[in-house]
CSV table of C-alpha atoms in Angstrom, one decimal:
chain,number,residue,atom,x,y,z
A,5,MET,CA,119.2,39.5,33.7
A,6,PRO,CA,117.8,38.8,30.1
A,7,VAL,CA,119.4,41.4,27.6
A,8,PHE,CA,118.7,41.1,23.5
A,9,LYS,CA,120.8,42.3,20.8
A,10,THR,CA,119.5,44.1,18.2
A,11,PRO,CA,120.6,44.6,14.6
A,12,PHE,CA,120.5,48.5,14.6
A,13,ASN,CA,120.7,51.3,17.1
A,14,GLY,CA,118.1,51.6,19.6
A,15,TYR,CA,115.9,54.3,20.3
A,16,SER,CA,112.9,53.4,23.0
A,17,VAL,CA,111.2,50.0,24.4
A,18,LYS,CA,107.8,50.4,25.7
A,19,PHE,CA,106.1,46.8,27.8
A,20,SER,CA,102.8,46.0,26.2
A,21,PRO,CA,99.8,47.0,28.8
A,22,PHE,CA,98.6,43.9,27.8
A,23,TYR,CA,100.9,41.3,28.4
A,24,GLU,CA,103.5,40.8,30.6
A,25,SER,CA,106.4,39.7,29.4
A,26,ARG,CA,105.9,41.0,26.1
A,27,LEU,CA,107.7,43.9,25.2
A,28,ALA,CA,108.6,46.5,21.8
A,29,VAL,CA,111.5,47.8,21.1
A,30,ALA,CA,112.5,51.1,18.6
A,31,THR,CA,115.9,51.2,16.1
A,32,ALA,CA,117.2,53.0,13.8
A,33,GLN,CA,120.4,52.3,11.9
A,34,ASN,CA,123.6,54.2,11.2
A,35,PHE,CA,122.1,56.2,15.1
A,36,GLY,CA,118.6,57.7,13.3
A,37,ILE,CA,121.3,59.9,11.1
A,38,LEU,CA,121.1,57.8,8.2
A,39,GLY,CA,119.5,54.6,6.9
A,40,ASN,CA,116.8,51.4,7.7
A,41,GLY,CA,115.4,50.7,10.6
A,42,ARG,CA,113.5,48.1,12.7
A,43,ILE,CA,111.1,47.0,15.0
A,44,HIS,CA,111.3,44.0,17.7
A,45,VAL,CA,108.8,42.4,19.3
A,46,LEU,CA,109.6,40.7,21.8
A,47,ASP,CA,108.8,38.4,24.9
A,48,LEU,CA,111.1,37.1,28.4
A,49,SER,CA,110.9,33.5,28.3
A,50,PRO,CA,109.2,31.9,32.2
A,51,THR,CA,111.3,30.2,32.8
A,52,ALA,CA,115.2,31.6,31.8
A,53,PRO,CA,116.3,34.7,31.7
A,54,THR,CA,116.8,35.1,27.9
A,55,LEU,CA,114.3,37.6,25.4
A,56,SER,CA,113.5,35.9,22.1
A,57,GLN,CA,111.9,37.8,18.6
A,58,LEU,CA,108.2,37.5,17.7
A,59,VAL,CA,108.1,39.0,15.5
A,60,SER,CA,110.0,42.0,13.7
A,61,PHE,CA,109.2,44.9,10.9
A,62,ASP,CA,111.3,46.8,8.4
A,63,THR,CA,111.1,50.4,8.3
A,64,ALA,CA,112.7,52.4,5.4
A,65,ASP,CA,114.4,54.6,8.3
A,66,GLY,CA,114.6,55.1,11.4
A,67,VAL,CA,112.5,54.8,14.5
A,68,TYR,CA,113.4,56.9,17.5
A,69,ASP,CA,109.7,56.2,19.1
A,70,LEU,CA,107.2,53.6,19.6
A,71,SER,CA,103.6,52.9,22.1
A,72,TRP,CA,100.9,50.2,22.7
A,73,SER,CA,97.5,50.2,22.0
A,74,GLU,CA,95.7,50.5,25.2
A,75,SER,CA,92.7,48.9,23.4
A,76,HIS,CA,94.2,46.1,20.9
A,77,ASP,CA,96.5,44.2,22.9
A,78,SER,CA,98.4,43.5,19.1
A,79,LEU,CA,98.5,47.0,17.4
A,80,LEU,CA,101.4,49.4,17.4
A,81,VAL,CA,101.6,52.9,16.4
A,82,ALA,CA,105.0,53.6,15.3
A,83,ALA,CA,107.0,57.3,15.3
A,84,ILE,CA,109.9,57.2,11.3
A,85,ALA,CA,112.5,59.2,10.9
A,86,ASP,CA,110.4,60.1,7.5
A,87,GLY,CA,107.7,61.9,9.5
A,88,SER,CA,105.1,59.4,8.9
A,89,VAL,CA,103.6,57.4,11.4
A,90,LYS,CA,102.9,54.4,10.8
A,91,ILE,CA,100.8,51.3,13.2
A,92,TYR,CA,101.3,48.1,12.9
A,93,ASP,CA,99.4,44.7,14.3
A,94,THR,CA,101.8,42.6,15.3
A,95,ALA,CA,99.1,39.3,15.2
A,96,LEU,CA,99.6,39.9,11.0
A,97,PRO,CA,102.8,38.5,10.0
A,98,PRO,CA,105.4,41.8,8.0
A,99,THR,CA,104.4,41.4,5.2
A,100,ALA,CA,100.5,41.9,5.8
A,101,ASN,CA,102.3,45.2,8.1
A,102,PRO,CA,101.6,48.5,8.4
A,103,ILE,CA,97.9,48.5,8.3
A,104,ARG,CA,97.8,52.6,8.6
A,105,SER,CA,100.9,54.2,7.4
A,106,LEU,CA,99.8,58.3,8.0
A,107,HIS,CA,101.7,60.9,6.3
A,108,GLU,CA,100.9,65.5,7.9
A,109,HIS,CA,103.8,66.0,9.6
A,110,THR,CA,106.7,67.1,7.0
A,111,ARG,CA,110.1,66.4,9.5
A,112,GLU,CA,110.4,63.2,11.7
A,113,VAL,CA,108.3,62.3,14.2
A,114,HIS,CA,109.9,61.8,17.9
A,115,SER,CA,107.6,60.8,19.6
A,116,THR,CA,104.1,58.7,20.2
A,117,ASP,CA,102.3,58.3,22.8
A,118,TYR,CA,98.5,56.6,23.3
A,119,ASN,CA,95.8,57.5,25.1
A,120,PRO,CA,95.6,55.7,28.4
A,121,THR,CA,91.8,56.9,29.8
A,122,ARG,CA,90.6,57.4,26.2
A,123,ARG,CA,91.1,54.2,24.2
A,124,ASP,CA,90.6,55.8,21.1
A,125,SER,CA,93.5,58.2,20.4
A,126,PHE,CA,97.4,58.8,20.1
A,127,LEU,CA,99.1,62.1,20.5
A,128,THR,CA,102.4,62.0,18.5
A,129,ALA,CA,105.2,64.9,18.4
A,130,SER,CA,107.5,65.8,15.7
A,131,TRP,CA,110.4,68.3,14.6
A,132,ASP,CA,107.9,70.6,12.3
A,133,ASP,CA,107.1,71.9,15.6
A,134,THR,CA,103.8,71.2,16.2
A,135,ILE,CA,101.9,67.5,18.0
A,136,LYS,CA,99.5,66.1,16.0
A,137,LEU,CA,96.0,63.6,17.8
A,138,TRP,CA,95.0,60.8,15.6
A,139,THR,CA,92.5,57.8,15.9
A,140,VAL,CA,93.7,54.5,14.8
A,141,ASP,CA,90.5,54.3,12.7
A,142,ARG,CA,90.9,57.6,10.5
A,143,PRO,CA,93.5,58.6,7.4
A,144,THR,CA,93.5,61.7,8.7
A,145,SER,CA,95.1,63.9,12.1
A,146,VAL,CA,91.4,64.7,13.9
A,147,ARG,CA,94.1,68.2,15.3
A,148,THR,CA,96.9,69.4,15.0
A,149,PHE,CA,99.1,71.6,18.0
A,150,LYS,CA,100.9,74.6,16.4
A,151,GLU,CA,102.7,76.8,19.2
A,152,HIS,CA,106.0,75.5,20.5
A,153,ALA,CA,108.6,78.0,18.7
A,154,TYR,CA,110.9,74.8,18.3
A,155,CYS,CA,111.2,70.6,17.5
A,156,VAL,CA,108.6,68.6,19.9
A,157,TYR,CA,111.0,65.8,20.6
A,158,ASN,CA,107.5,64.2,23.2
A,159,ALA,CA,103.8,65.0,24.6
A,160,ALA,CA,102.2,62.4,27.0
A,161,TRP,CA,98.5,62.0,28.2
A,162,ASN,CA,98.0,62.5,31.4
A,163,PRO,CA,96.8,59.5,33.6
A,164,ARG,CA,93.4,60.3,34.6
A,165,HIS,CA,91.9,63.4,32.4
A,166,SER,CA,91.4,62.0,28.9
A,167,ASP,CA,91.7,65.2,27.1
A,168,VAL,CA,94.2,66.7,28.8
A,169,PHE,CA,98.5,65.8,27.9
A,170,CYS,CA,101.7,67.6,28.0
A,171,SER,CA,104.7,68.2,25.9
A,172,ALA,CA,108.5,69.7,25.6
A,173,SER,CA,110.9,71.2,23.5
A,174,GLY,CA,113.8,72.5,22.5
A,175,ASP,CA,112.4,76.4,22.6
A,176,CYS,CA,112.9,75.2,26.4
A,177,THR,CA,109.1,75.0,27.8
A,178,LEU,CA,106.6,72.9,29.3
A,179,ARG,CA,103.0,73.1,27.8
A,180,ILE,CA,99.8,72.0,28.8
A,181,TRP,CA,96.7,71.5,26.7
A,182,ASP,CA,93.2,70.1,26.8
A,183,VAL,CA,92.6,69.1,23.4
A,184,ARG,CA,88.9,70.9,23.7
A,185,GLU,CA,90.7,73.9,24.4
A,186,ALA,CA,91.2,76.6,21.0
A,187,GLY,CA,95.0,76.8,22.5
A,188,SER,CA,97.0,75.6,24.9
A,189,THR,CA,96.4,76.2,28.4
A,190,MET,CA,99.4,77.4,30.5
A,191,ILE,CA,103.3,77.5,29.2
A,192,ILE,CA,106.0,76.2,32.1
A,193,PRO,CA,109.6,77.7,31.5
A,194,ALA,CA,110.6,75.0,32.7
A,195,HIS,CA,115.0,74.9,31.5
A,196,GLU,CA,117.7,77.2,30.4
A,197,PHE,CA,117.8,74.1,27.7
A,198,GLU,CA,116.0,72.7,25.5
A,199,ILE,CA,113.6,70.3,27.2
A,200,LEU,CA,113.8,66.0,25.5
A,201,ALA,CA,110.9,64.7,27.4
A,202,CYS,CA,108.4,64.8,29.8
A,203,ASP,CA,105.5,62.3,31.6
A,204,TRP,CA,102.7,62.2,34.3
A,205,ASN,CA,103.2,61.3,37.4
A,206,LYS,CA,100.2,58.1,38.2
A,207,TYR,CA,99.1,58.9,41.0
A,208,ASP,CA,98.7,62.8,41.1
A,209,ASP,CA,97.4,64.1,38.0
A,210,CYS,CA,99.3,68.3,38.7
A,211,VAL,CA,102.4,66.7,38.3
A,212,ILE,CA,104.5,66.2,35.7
A,213,ALA,CA,108.3,65.6,35.6
A,214,SER,CA,110.8,67.2,32.7
A,215,ALA,CA,113.8,66.1,31.6
A,216,SER,CA,116.9,68.2,30.1
A,217,VAL,CA,119.4,69.1,27.5
A,218,ASP,CA,121.0,70.9,30.8
A,219,LYS,CA,122.1,67.3,32.5
A,220,SER,CA,118.6,68.1,35.4
A,221,ILE,CA,115.5,66.7,35.8
A,222,LYS,CA,112.4,69.3,37.4
A,223,LEU,CA,109.5,68.4,39.1
A,224,TRP,CA,106.1,71.0,38.4
A,225,ASP,CA,103.0,71.3,40.0
A,226,VAL,CA,100.3,72.4,37.4
A,227,ARG,CA,99.1,74.2,40.8
A,228,ASN,CA,101.7,76.2,40.7
A,229,TYR,CA,104.3,76.0,38.8
A,230,ARG,CA,106.0,78.7,39.5
A,231,VAL,CA,108.7,77.0,40.9
A,232,PRO,CA,109.3,72.8,40.6
A,233,ILE,CA,109.0,71.3,43.6
A,234,ALA,CA,111.8,68.9,43.1
A,235,VAL,CA,114.8,69.1,40.6
A,236,LEU,CA,117.3,66.1,40.3
A,237,ASN,CA,120.8,66.7,39.6
A,238,GLY,CA,122.8,63.4,39.2
A,239,HIS,CA,123.5,62.3,34.9
A,240,GLY,CA,126.3,64.0,33.1
A,241,TYR,CA,124.9,65.3,30.6
A,242,ALA,CA,121.4,65.3,28.6
A,243,VAL,CA,118.7,63.1,30.4
A,244,ARG,CA,116.9,62.5,27.7
A,245,ARG,CA,114.3,60.0,29.4
A,246,VAL,CA,111.1,60.5,32.0
A,247,LYS,CA,109.2,57.5,33.5
A,248,PHE,CA,107.7,57.3,36.7
A,249,SER,CA,106.7,54.9,37.7
A,250,PRO,CA,102.9,52.8,37.7
A,251,HIS,CA,103.2,51.4,40.9
A,252,ARG,CA,105.2,54.3,43.5
A,253,ARG,CA,103.7,57.6,43.4
A,254,ASN,CA,107.3,59.1,44.2
A,255,VAL,CA,109.7,57.1,42.6
A,256,LEU,CA,110.3,57.3,38.3
A,257,ALA,CA,113.8,56.2,36.0
A,258,SER,CA,115.1,58.1,33.6
A,259,CYS,CA,117.8,57.7,31.0
A,260,SER,CA,120.6,59.9,29.6
A,261,TYR,CA,123.4,60.8,27.5
A,262,ASP,CA,126.1,59.9,30.2
A,263,MET,CA,125.7,56.0,29.0
A,264,THR,CA,123.5,55.5,32.4
A,265,VAL,CA,120.1,54.7,33.9
A,266,CYS,CA,118.5,56.7,36.8
A,267,LEU,CA,115.8,55.6,39.4
A,268,TRP,CA,115.1,58.4,41.5
A,269,ASP,CA,112.7,59.0,45.1
A,270,PHE,CA,111.7,62.9,44.3
A,271,MET,CA,109.8,63.0,47.7
A,272,VAL,CA,113.3,62.5,49.3
A,273,GLU,CA,116.6,64.8,49.9
A,274,ASP,CA,119.3,61.5,48.7
A,275,ALA,CA,116.4,61.0,45.8
A,276,LEU,CA,118.6,59.1,43.5
A,277,VAL,CA,117.9,55.5,44.3
A,278,ALA,CA,119.7,53.9,42.2
A,279,ARG,CA,121.7,54.1,38.9
A,280,TYR,CA,122.6,51.4,36.5
A,281,ASP,CA,125.4,51.6,34.0
A,282,HIS,CA,125.2,48.9,32.3
A,283,HIS,CA,125.5,50.7,28.7
A,284,THR,CA,127.6,51.3,26.9
A,285,GLU,CA,126.8,54.2,24.1
A,286,PHE,CA,124.1,57.5,24.8
A,287,ALA,CA,121.4,55.7,27.0
A,288,VAL,CA,117.4,56.3,24.9
A,289,GLY,CA,114.6,54.4,26.0
A,290,VAL,CA,113.8,53.2,29.4
A,291,ASP,CA,109.8,52.3,30.4
A,292,MET,CA,108.1,50.9,34.0
A,293,SER,CA,105.8,48.4,33.3
A,294,VAL,CA,102.7,48.4,34.3
A,295,LEU,CA,101.8,45.2,34.8
A,296,VAL,CA,104.8,44.0,37.2
A,297,ASP,CA,106.3,46.4,39.4
A,298,GLY,CA,109.4,47.3,39.5
A,299,LEU,CA,110.7,45.7,35.9
A,300,LEU,CA,112.8,47.4,33.6
A,301,ALA,CA,114.0,48.0,30.1
A,302,SER,CA,116.8,50.6,28.8
A,303,THR,CA,117.9,50.4,24.9
A,304,GLY,CA,120.3,52.5,23.7
A,305,TRP,CA,122.8,52.9,20.6
A,306,ASP,CA,124.9,49.5,21.8
A,307,GLU,CA,121.6,47.9,20.4
A,308,LEU,CA,121.6,46.1,23.1
A,309,VAL,CA,118.3,46.0,25.4
A,310,TYR,CA,118.4,45.4,28.6
A,311,VAL,CA,115.1,44.0,31.7
A,312,TRP,CA,115.5,43.7,34.8
A,313,GLN,CA,113.6,43.9,37.8
A,314,GLN,CA,114.6,46.9,40.5
A,315,GLY,CA,117.9,46.4,42.7
A,316,MET,CA,119.3,44.1,39.7
A,317,ASP,CA,122.0,43.7,38.4
A,318,PRO,CA,120.9,44.6,35.0
A,319,ARG,CA,124.6,42.0,33.2
A,320,ALA,CA,124.0,39.7,35.6
A,321,VAL,CA,123.0,35.9,34.0
């Protein structure tokens, strides 16, 4: 299966919503603590199991996350450790990038998510305890959401309702927001430890997954959130990201500081479908292709990017 070696530690990987063979990788030097960053745009070869670099962009600080535009096939939004949000056009040379640099967050920007239904706006979540809403054409944010009492690690749009998103925070809460409302519309005390990630089910817009430092993933139905509809245990350390399948209602992927990537079916008793232990350092980035059913990608602090088909060994040549 295709593997790509990055010079810095991997932090995030995202498949393009336009090209089935393209993905972007966010990396940070010195484990993201201090130093530069680099964004890699990679292409899968149609004839051989290889990943080749289309273009890369250097940053003065680490890159923690990125998201592809849902309206422009060449645009990328990057979450930077210096608190900035940068927009890149992969069709332009590195010297012409970034095409925009947005400076409003006062601490590290940890995640970004592009609106999949409205396609004109994106969210950023930061260690300054806030989430910001942006549009590509505005030099300032549209709105700031400030309720969390600690770092916001992740914010994710609802796949069906263009004004609704969820956020995951170190204050141990999961919050639901509607951009038309003054404050959050729902607060779920989802875990007793920091929540590092959240995602919406792509087939049931009332179901959310939360991933925590407590090693668990919990599934919540926002119509009745007093108890989770499922608790997925199996990771040995904090769960860093969680991602629902774009193709199968009950399937989600996760990655963890235990160096593994796991696939789950949350509707069956033996929920763990597969465990992949191909990384030799913290596995911190995972994604599932929207365009190719069962195609997965992961990255980690071992400076490697893997792409593989579900059921295959990521390390198989």
